[in-house]
């Protein structure tokens, strides 16, 4: 198949890593892939991780400051490049930019008399479980009907609404990651960390993610505050919470930690370019789950043998024994769970081994790509292509 992936940029976010991993796997399985980005910029850091056979094309030559102008030019670009776009078998859209592009293209296709030779328009919704704006929820709800296929990674209220009211084929495909063969020693990993005065004998709890309100980072503040209160004085002296990532909410997070008088327990790494090295030097990883689905960072932590617990983003979700990562929306329960693992190294090792095994058996990039390929083919069969 000839596949085009549309995503605004290739920064080090979860959606961007999914696109890179999926595209690399598609190439390895004999498909042709082109990734379309908005415009060249220095933060397209994941470009270096793309397979050499992947084509990369930019829609605009330079940055466009106005959102209105950006989407107006996008419409013009689609009209000018329609013939080239119609030659693809699949147009796969990601994030808000991709969603709007997919909608414009879908409307153009629907205006044609003959539709069987046009590409299937597919979208992956990477926003399930996040606190996105109301207009974005409305956009995704409306545009989900303007697709040949729609992919959801987990079940939240928005996903259930889309699944109930949309006409295209719907598939639930969890994230998958590439498996790195190498392992990281604690000495090597510590060299990768910025100078944060981390001691070798400290118990390091790690979390990495974008510090934006959509991701609800303040729920982590609540968990860590409760955790510190539950530890004994000697345990507090040996604890260090290593927090990687950046974003608009970072200043407010630090301000809150200062107000709570617990800032000394934290080491902020800023934007992390070597997540697995940092994770492998940690004793426990805290991530965010939507139901029994975790994000890319949770998968990466499990892949390097670090035990993982999660803050649950669905308030009505109750973890079961079938969940490979335990989670809760109750900060007290999460703090107690972490305290238990701090005090029991055998349980940590057992959990890490169990989670790594599950991840390798079910959530690799290859397995994710196979699910997407099956979905692409199912859409083509339905369309008669």
Coordinates of C-alpha atoms in Angstrom, one line a residue, residues 145-326:
X145 CA -18.2 10.9 10.8
X146 CA -16.1 12.2 7.9
X147 CA -13.7 9.2 7.7
X148 CA -13.5 5.8 6.2
X149 CA -11.8 4.5 9.3
X150 CA -11.3 5.9 12.9
X151 CA -8.8 4.6 15.4
X152 CA -9.2 5.0 19.2
X153 CA -6.6 3.9 21.7
X154 CA -8.8 3.6 24.7
X155 CA -12.4 4.0 25.9
X156 CA -13.3 7.3 27.5
X157 CA -16.5 9.3 27.3
X158 CA -15.5 11.0 24.0
X159 CA -14.5 7.6 22.5
X160 CA -17.8 6.0 23.5
X161 CA -19.7 8.9 21.9
X162 CA -17.7 8.6 18.7
X163 CA -18.1 4.9 18.7
X164 CA -21.8 5.2 19.1
X165 CA -22.6 7.9 16.6
X166 CA -20.0 7.6 13.8
X167 CA -20.5 5.8 10.5
X168 CA -16.9 4.7 9.6
X169 CA -15.2 1.6 10.7
X170 CA -14.0 1.9 14.2
X171 CA -11.0 0.1 15.7
X172 CA -9.3 0.2 19.1
X173 CA -5.6 -0.1 18.6
X174 CA -3.3 0.5 21.6
X175 CA 0.1 2.1 21.2
X176 CA 3.2 0.0 20.6
X177 CA 6.9 0.8 20.8
X178 CA 10.1 -0.3 19.2
X179 CA 12.2 -2.6 21.4
X180 CA 15.8 -1.5 22.0
X181 CA 18.2 -4.4 22.1
X182 CA 20.8 -2.7 24.4
X183 CA 20.5 -2.4 28.1
X184 CA 21.6 0.5 30.3
X185 CA 23.8 0.2 33.3
X186 CA 23.1 2.4 36.3
X187 CA 26.4 4.1 35.9
X188 CA 25.9 4.8 32.2
X189 CA 22.3 6.0 32.9
X190 CA 23.4 8.4 35.6
X191 CA 25.8 10.0 33.2
X192 CA 22.8 10.8 30.9
X193 CA 21.0 12.7 33.7
X194 CA 21.5 16.5 34.0
X195 CA 23.3 17.7 37.1
X196 CA 20.5 17.4 39.6
X197 CA 22.6 16.2 42.6
X198 CA 21.1 12.7 42.4
X199 CA 22.7 10.2 44.8
X200 CA 23.3 6.6 44.0
X201 CA 21.6 5.4 47.1
X202 CA 18.4 7.4 46.6
X203 CA 15.2 5.6 45.7
X204 CA 14.2 7.3 42.4
X205 CA 10.6 7.6 41.4
X206 CA 10.4 8.8 37.8
X207 CA 7.7 10.4 35.6
X208 CA 8.1 11.9 32.2
X209 CA 5.5 13.8 30.2
X210 CA 4.2 17.0 28.8
X211 CA 3.4 19.5 31.5
X212 CA 0.2 20.9 30.0
X213 CA -3.2 21.1 31.6
X214 CA -4.7 18.7 29.0
X215 CA -2.5 16.0 30.6
X216 CA -3.6 16.9 34.1
X217 CA -0.1 17.0 35.7
X218 CA -1.4 18.4 38.9
X219 CA -2.9 14.9 39.7
X220 CA 0.7 13.8 40.0
X221 CA 1.4 16.6 42.4
X222 CA -1.4 15.3 44.6
X223 CA 0.0 11.8 44.5
X224 CA 3.5 12.8 45.3
X225 CA 2.4 15.1 48.1
X226 CA 0.4 12.3 49.7
X227 CA 3.3 9.8 49.2
X228 CA 5.8 12.0 51.1
X229 CA 3.4 12.4 54.0
X230 CA 3.0 8.6 54.3
X231 CA 6.8 7.9 54.3
X232 CA 8.8 7.7 57.5
X233 CA 11.4 10.4 58.1
X234 CA 14.3 8.1 57.1
X235 CA 12.4 7.1 53.9
X236 CA 11.9 10.7 53.0
X237 CA 15.6 11.3 53.3
X238 CA 16.3 8.7 50.6
X239 CA 13.6 9.5 48.2
X240 CA 14.0 11.5 45.0
X241 CA 11.2 12.2 42.5
X242 CA 12.7 12.7 39.0
X243 CA 10.3 14.6 36.8
X244 CA 11.0 15.0 33.1
X245 CA 9.2 17.1 30.5
X246 CA 8.3 20.7 29.9
X247 CA 5.2 22.8 29.2
X248 CA 3.1 25.7 30.1
X249 CA 2.1 24.2 33.5
X250 CA 5.6 23.7 34.7
X251 CA 5.9 27.0 36.5
X252 CA 2.6 26.5 38.3
X253 CA 3.6 23.0 39.3
X254 CA 6.9 24.2 40.8
X255 CA 5.1 27.0 42.6
X256 CA 2.6 24.5 44.1
X257 CA 5.4 22.2 45.3
X258 CA 7.1 25.2 46.9
X259 CA 3.9 26.2 48.7
X260 CA 3.6 22.6 49.9
X261 CA 7.2 22.7 51.1
X262 CA 8.1 19.5 49.2
X263 CA 10.2 21.0 46.4
X264 CA 13.4 19.6 47.8
X265 CA 12.2 16.0 47.0
X266 CA 12.1 16.8 43.3
X267 CA 14.6 16.9 40.4
X268 CA 13.3 18.5 37.2
X269 CA 15.0 17.4 34.1
X270 CA 13.3 19.6 31.5
X271 CA 12.8 18.1 28.0
X272 CA 14.2 14.6 28.0
X273 CA 15.8 13.2 24.8
X274 CA 16.9 9.9 26.3
X275 CA 13.8 8.7 28.1
X276 CA 14.7 5.0 28.4
X277 CA 18.1 5.8 29.9
X278 CA 16.5 8.0 32.5
X279 CA 13.8 5.4 33.2
X280 CA 16.3 2.6 33.5
X281 CA 18.1 4.5 36.3
X282 CA 14.8 4.7 38.3
X283 CA 13.3 2.3 40.8
X284 CA 9.7 3.0 40.0
X285 CA 7.8 4.8 37.2
X286 CA 4.5 6.6 37.6
X287 CA 2.5 7.1 34.4
X288 CA -1.1 8.0 33.3
X289 CA -3.6 5.4 32.2
X290 CA -7.0 5.6 30.4
X291 CA -8.8 2.5 31.6
X292 CA -6.3 -0.4 31.1
X293 CA -4.4 1.4 28.4
X294 CA -1.2 3.2 29.1
X295 CA 0.8 5.8 27.0
X296 CA 4.1 5.5 25.3
X297 CA 6.1 6.5 28.3
X298 CA 4.6 3.7 30.4
X299 CA 5.4 1.2 27.7
X300 CA 9.0 2.5 27.5
X301 CA 9.5 2.2 31.3
X302 CA 8.1 -1.4 31.2
X303 CA 10.4 -2.3 28.3
X304 CA 13.5 -1.5 30.3
X305 CA 12.4 -3.5 33.3
X306 CA 11.2 -0.7 35.6
X307 CA 8.0 -1.4 37.6
X308 CA 5.1 0.9 36.7
X309 CA 2.0 2.2 38.5
X310 CA -0.5 4.7 37.0
X311 CA -2.8 7.6 37.8
X312 CA -6.1 6.7 36.3
X313 CA -7.6 9.5 34.2
X314 CA -11.1 8.0 34.2
X315 CA -12.7 8.7 37.6
X316 CA -15.2 5.8 37.4
X317 CA -12.7 3.2 36.4
X318 CA -11.8 0.4 38.8
X319 CA -8.6 -1.6 38.2
X320 CA -9.0 -5.4 37.9
X321 CA -6.6 -8.3 38.1
X322 CA -6.4 -8.3 34.3
X323 CA -4.9 -4.9 34.1
X324 CA -1.2 -5.2 33.4
X325 CA -0.5 -1.8 35.1
X326 CA -2.4 -1.1 38.3

